[in-house]
PDB file of C-alpha atoms in Angstrom:
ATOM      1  CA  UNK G   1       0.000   0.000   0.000  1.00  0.00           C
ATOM      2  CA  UNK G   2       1.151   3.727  -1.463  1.00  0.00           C
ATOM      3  CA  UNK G   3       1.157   6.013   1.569  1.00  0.00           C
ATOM      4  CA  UNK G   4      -0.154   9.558   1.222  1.00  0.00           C
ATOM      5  CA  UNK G   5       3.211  10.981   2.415  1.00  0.00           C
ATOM      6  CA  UNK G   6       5.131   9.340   0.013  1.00  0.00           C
ATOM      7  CA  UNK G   7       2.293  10.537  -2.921  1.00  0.00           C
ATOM      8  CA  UNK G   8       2.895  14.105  -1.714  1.00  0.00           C
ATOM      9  CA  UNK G   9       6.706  14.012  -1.678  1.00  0.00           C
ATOM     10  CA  UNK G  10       6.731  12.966  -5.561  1.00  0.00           C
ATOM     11  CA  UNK G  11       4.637  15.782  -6.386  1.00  0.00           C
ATOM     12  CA  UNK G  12       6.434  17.995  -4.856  1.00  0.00           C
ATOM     13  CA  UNK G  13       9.795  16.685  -6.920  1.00  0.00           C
ATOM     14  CA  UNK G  14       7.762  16.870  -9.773  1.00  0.00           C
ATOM     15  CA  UNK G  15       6.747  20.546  -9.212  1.00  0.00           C
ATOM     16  CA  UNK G  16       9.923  21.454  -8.739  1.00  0.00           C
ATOM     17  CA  UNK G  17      11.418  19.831 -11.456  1.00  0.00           C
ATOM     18  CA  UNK G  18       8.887  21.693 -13.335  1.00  0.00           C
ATOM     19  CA  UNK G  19       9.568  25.343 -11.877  1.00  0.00           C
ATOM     20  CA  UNK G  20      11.858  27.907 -13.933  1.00  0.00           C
ATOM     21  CA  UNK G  21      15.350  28.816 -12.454  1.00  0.00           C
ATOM     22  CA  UNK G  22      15.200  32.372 -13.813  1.00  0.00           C
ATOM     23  CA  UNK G  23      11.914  34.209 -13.698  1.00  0.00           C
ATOM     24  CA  UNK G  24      11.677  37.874 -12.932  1.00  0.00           C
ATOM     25  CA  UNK G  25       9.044  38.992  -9.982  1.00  0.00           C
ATOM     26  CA  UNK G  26       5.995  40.503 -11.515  1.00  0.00           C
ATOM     27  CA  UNK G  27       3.896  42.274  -9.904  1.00  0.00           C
ATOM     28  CA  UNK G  28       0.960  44.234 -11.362  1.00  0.00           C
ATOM     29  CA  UNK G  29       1.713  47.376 -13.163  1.00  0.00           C
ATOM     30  CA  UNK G  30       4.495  46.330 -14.696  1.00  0.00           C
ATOM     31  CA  UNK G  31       4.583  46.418 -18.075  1.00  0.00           C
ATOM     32  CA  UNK G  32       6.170  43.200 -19.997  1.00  0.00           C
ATOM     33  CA  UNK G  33       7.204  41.905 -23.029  1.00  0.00           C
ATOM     34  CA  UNK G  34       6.389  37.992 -23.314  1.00  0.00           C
ATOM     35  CA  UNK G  35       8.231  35.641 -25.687  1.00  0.00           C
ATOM     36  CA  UNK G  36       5.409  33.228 -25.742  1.00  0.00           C
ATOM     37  CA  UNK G  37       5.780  29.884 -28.625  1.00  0.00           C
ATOM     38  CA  UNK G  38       2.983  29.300 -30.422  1.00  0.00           C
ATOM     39  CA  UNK G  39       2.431  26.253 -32.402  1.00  0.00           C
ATOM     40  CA  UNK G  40       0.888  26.655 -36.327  1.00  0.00           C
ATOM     41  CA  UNK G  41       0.385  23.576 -37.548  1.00  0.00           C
ATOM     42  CA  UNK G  42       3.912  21.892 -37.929  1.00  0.00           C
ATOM     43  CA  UNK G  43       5.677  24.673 -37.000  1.00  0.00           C
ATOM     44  CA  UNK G  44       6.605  26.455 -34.437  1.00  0.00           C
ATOM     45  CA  UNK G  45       7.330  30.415 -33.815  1.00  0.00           C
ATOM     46  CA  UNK G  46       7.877  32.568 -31.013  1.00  0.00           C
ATOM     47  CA  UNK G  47       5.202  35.963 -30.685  1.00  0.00           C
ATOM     48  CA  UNK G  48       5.484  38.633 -28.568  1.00  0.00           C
ATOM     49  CA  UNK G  49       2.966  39.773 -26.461  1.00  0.00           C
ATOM     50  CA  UNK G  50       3.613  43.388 -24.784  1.00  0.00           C
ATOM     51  CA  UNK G  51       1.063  44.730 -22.278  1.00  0.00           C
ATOM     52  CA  UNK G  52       0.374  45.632 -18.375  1.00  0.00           C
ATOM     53  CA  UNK G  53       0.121  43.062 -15.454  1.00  0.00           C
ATOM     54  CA  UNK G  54      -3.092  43.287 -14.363  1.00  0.00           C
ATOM     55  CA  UNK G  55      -3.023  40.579 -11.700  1.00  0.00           C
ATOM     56  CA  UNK G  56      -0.842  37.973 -10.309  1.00  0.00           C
ATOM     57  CA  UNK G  57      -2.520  34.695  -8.636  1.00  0.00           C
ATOM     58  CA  UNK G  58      -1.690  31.101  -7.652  1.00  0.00           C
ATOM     59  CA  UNK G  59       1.659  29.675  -6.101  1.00  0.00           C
ATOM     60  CA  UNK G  60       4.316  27.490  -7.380  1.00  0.00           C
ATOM     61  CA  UNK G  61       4.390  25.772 -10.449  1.00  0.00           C
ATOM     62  CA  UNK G  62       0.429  27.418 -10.636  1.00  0.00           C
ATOM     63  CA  UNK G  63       1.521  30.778 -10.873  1.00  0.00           C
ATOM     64  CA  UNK G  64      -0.259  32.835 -13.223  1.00  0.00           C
ATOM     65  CA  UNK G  65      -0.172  36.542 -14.507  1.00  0.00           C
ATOM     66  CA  UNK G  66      -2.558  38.203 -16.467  1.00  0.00           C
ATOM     67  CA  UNK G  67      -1.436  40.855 -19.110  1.00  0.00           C
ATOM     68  CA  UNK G  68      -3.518  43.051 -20.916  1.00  0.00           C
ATOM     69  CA  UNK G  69      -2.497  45.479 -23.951  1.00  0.00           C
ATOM     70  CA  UNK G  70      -4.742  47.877 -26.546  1.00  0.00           C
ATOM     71  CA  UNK G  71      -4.569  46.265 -30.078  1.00  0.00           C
ATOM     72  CA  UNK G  72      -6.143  48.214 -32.871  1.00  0.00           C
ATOM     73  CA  UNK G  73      -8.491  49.936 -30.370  1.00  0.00           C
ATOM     74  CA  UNK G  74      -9.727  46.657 -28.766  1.00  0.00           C
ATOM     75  CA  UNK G  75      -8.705  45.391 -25.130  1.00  0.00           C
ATOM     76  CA  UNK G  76      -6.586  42.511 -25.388  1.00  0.00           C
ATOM     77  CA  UNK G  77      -5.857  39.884 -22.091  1.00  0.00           C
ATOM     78  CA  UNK G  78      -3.636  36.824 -22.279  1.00  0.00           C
ATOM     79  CA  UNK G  79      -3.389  34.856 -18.966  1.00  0.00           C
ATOM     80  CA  UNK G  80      -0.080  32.870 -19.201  1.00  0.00           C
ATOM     81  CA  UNK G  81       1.336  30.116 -16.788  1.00  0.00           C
ATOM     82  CA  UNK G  82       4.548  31.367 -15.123  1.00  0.00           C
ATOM     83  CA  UNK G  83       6.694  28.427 -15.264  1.00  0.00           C
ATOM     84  CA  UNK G  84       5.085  27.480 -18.454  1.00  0.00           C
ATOM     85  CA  UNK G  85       7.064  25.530 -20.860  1.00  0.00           C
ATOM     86  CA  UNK G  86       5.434  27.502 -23.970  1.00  0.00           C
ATOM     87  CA  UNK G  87       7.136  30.451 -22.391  1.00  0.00           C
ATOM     88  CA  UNK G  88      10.491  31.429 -23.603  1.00  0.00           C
ATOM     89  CA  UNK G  89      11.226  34.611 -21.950  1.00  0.00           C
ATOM     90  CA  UNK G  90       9.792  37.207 -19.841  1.00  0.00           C
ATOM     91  CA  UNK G  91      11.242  41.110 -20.152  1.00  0.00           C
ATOM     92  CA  UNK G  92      10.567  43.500 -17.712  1.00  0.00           C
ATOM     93  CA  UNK G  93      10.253  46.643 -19.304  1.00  0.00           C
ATOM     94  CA  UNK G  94       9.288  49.212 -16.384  1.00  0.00           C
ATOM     95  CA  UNK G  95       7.657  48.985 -12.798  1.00  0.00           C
ATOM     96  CA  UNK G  96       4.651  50.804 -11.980  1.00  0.00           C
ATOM     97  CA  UNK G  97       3.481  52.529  -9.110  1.00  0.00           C
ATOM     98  CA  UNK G  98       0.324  51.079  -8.327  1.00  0.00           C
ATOM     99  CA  UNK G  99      -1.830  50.642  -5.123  1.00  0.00           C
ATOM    100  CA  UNK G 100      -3.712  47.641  -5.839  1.00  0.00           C
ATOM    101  CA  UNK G 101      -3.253  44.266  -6.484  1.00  0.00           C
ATOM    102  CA  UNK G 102      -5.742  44.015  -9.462  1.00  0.00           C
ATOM    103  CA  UNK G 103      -6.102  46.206 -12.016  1.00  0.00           C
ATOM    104  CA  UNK G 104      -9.182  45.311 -13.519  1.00  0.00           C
ATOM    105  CA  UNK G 105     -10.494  48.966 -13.096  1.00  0.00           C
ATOM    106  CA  UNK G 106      -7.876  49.523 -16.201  1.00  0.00           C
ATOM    107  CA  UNK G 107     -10.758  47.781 -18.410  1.00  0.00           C
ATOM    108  CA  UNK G 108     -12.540  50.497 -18.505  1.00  0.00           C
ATOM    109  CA  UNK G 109     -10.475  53.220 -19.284  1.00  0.00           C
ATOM    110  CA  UNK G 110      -9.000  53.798 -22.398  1.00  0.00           C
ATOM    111  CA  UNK G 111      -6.188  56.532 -23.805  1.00  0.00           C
ATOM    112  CA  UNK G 112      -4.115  58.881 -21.171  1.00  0.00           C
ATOM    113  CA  UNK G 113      -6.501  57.803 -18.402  1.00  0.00           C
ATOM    114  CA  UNK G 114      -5.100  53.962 -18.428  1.00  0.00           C
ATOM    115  CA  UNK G 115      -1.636  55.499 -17.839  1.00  0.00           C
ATOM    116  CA  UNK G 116       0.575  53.899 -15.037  1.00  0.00           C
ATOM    117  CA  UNK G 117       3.006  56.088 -13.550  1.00  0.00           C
ATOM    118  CA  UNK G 118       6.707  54.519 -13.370  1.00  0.00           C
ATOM    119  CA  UNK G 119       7.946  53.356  -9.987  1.00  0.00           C
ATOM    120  CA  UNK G 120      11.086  55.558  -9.637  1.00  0.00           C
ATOM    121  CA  UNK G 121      14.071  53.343  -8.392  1.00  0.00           C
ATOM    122  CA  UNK G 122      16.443  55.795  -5.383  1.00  0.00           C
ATOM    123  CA  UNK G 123      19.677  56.426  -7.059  1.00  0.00           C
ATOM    124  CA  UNK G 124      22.646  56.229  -4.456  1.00  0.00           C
ATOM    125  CA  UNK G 125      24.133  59.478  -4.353  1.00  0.00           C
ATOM    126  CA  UNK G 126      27.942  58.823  -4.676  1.00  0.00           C
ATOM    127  CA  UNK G 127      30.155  61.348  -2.533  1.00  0.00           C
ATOM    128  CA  UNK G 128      33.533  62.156  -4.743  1.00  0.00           C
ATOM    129  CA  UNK G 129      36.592  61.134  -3.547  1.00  0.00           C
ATOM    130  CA  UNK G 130      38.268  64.793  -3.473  1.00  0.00           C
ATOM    131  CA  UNK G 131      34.930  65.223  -0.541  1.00  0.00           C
ATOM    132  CA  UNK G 132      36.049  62.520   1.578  1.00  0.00           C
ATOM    133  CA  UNK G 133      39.282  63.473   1.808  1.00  0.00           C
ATOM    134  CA  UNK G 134      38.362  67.161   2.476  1.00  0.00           C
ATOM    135  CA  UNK G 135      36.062  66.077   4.967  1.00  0.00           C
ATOM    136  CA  UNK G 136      38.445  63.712   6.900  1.00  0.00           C
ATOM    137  CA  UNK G 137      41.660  66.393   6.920  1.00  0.00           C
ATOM    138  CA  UNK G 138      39.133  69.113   8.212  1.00  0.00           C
ATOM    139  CA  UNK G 139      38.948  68.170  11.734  1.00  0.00           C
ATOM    140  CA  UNK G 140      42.502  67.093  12.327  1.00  0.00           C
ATOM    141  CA  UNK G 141      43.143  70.431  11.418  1.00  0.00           C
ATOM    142  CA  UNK G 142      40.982  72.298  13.808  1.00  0.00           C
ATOM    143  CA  UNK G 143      42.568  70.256  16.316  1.00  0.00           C
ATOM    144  CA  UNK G 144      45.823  71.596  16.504  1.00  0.00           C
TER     145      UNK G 144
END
């Protein structure tokens, strides 16, 4: 008799067999640009699919993002499978700054108004080398 332990432990080595090594963190907002391969009868080509992350959902090998884009005026949404073999690469293009975890409230806007601002990353502000040596020869001096 199969135990249920044992079951469990060869799913789990069979999810993470399955799971990607590299896959960039999504979260909504961001917009991407999805390699995704797409099968025409015998062959086989890769299409691009560029839009916004409206919503992120599942866990492990179930992850799944939903992306939505404007083509020729219409909405467009393609869910796709995160550790999907079909997928050949993800690209980040730029974060947004959103407040939400789903954006379905962008289905109803269309033009300027679906804009999502871009999540500004803090640049370290490098101090010059002539500064820290000005700085550190400054007090010896007032000390004598």
């Amino acid at each position: 008799m199969v135990s249920l332990y044992a079951v469990s432990n060869v799913i789990d080595l069979l999810q993470a067999e399955a799971k990607r090594d590299k896959v960039p963190t999504l979260t909504p907002g961001d917009t991407v640009k999805v390699h995704a391969r797409v099968v025409e009868g015998n062959r086989e080509r890769v299409q691009i699919f560029e839009g916004i992350v409206i919503g992120c959902r599942g866990s492990g090998t179930k992850e799944a993002f939903t992306v939505r884009r404007i083509a020729h005026g219409v909405g467009v949404e393609r869910s796709f499978l995160l550790h999907s073999p079909r997928i050949d690469r993800i690209d980040v293009v730029r974060h947004g700054k959103v407040r939400r975890a789903k954006l379905y409230y962008l289905r109803g806007k269309v033009g300027k108004s679906a804009r999502i601002r871009e999540k500004r990353q803090a640049v370290a502000s490098a101090v010059p080398a002539d500064r820290e040596t000005a700085t550190e020869e400054t007090p010896e001096s007032a000390e004598s």
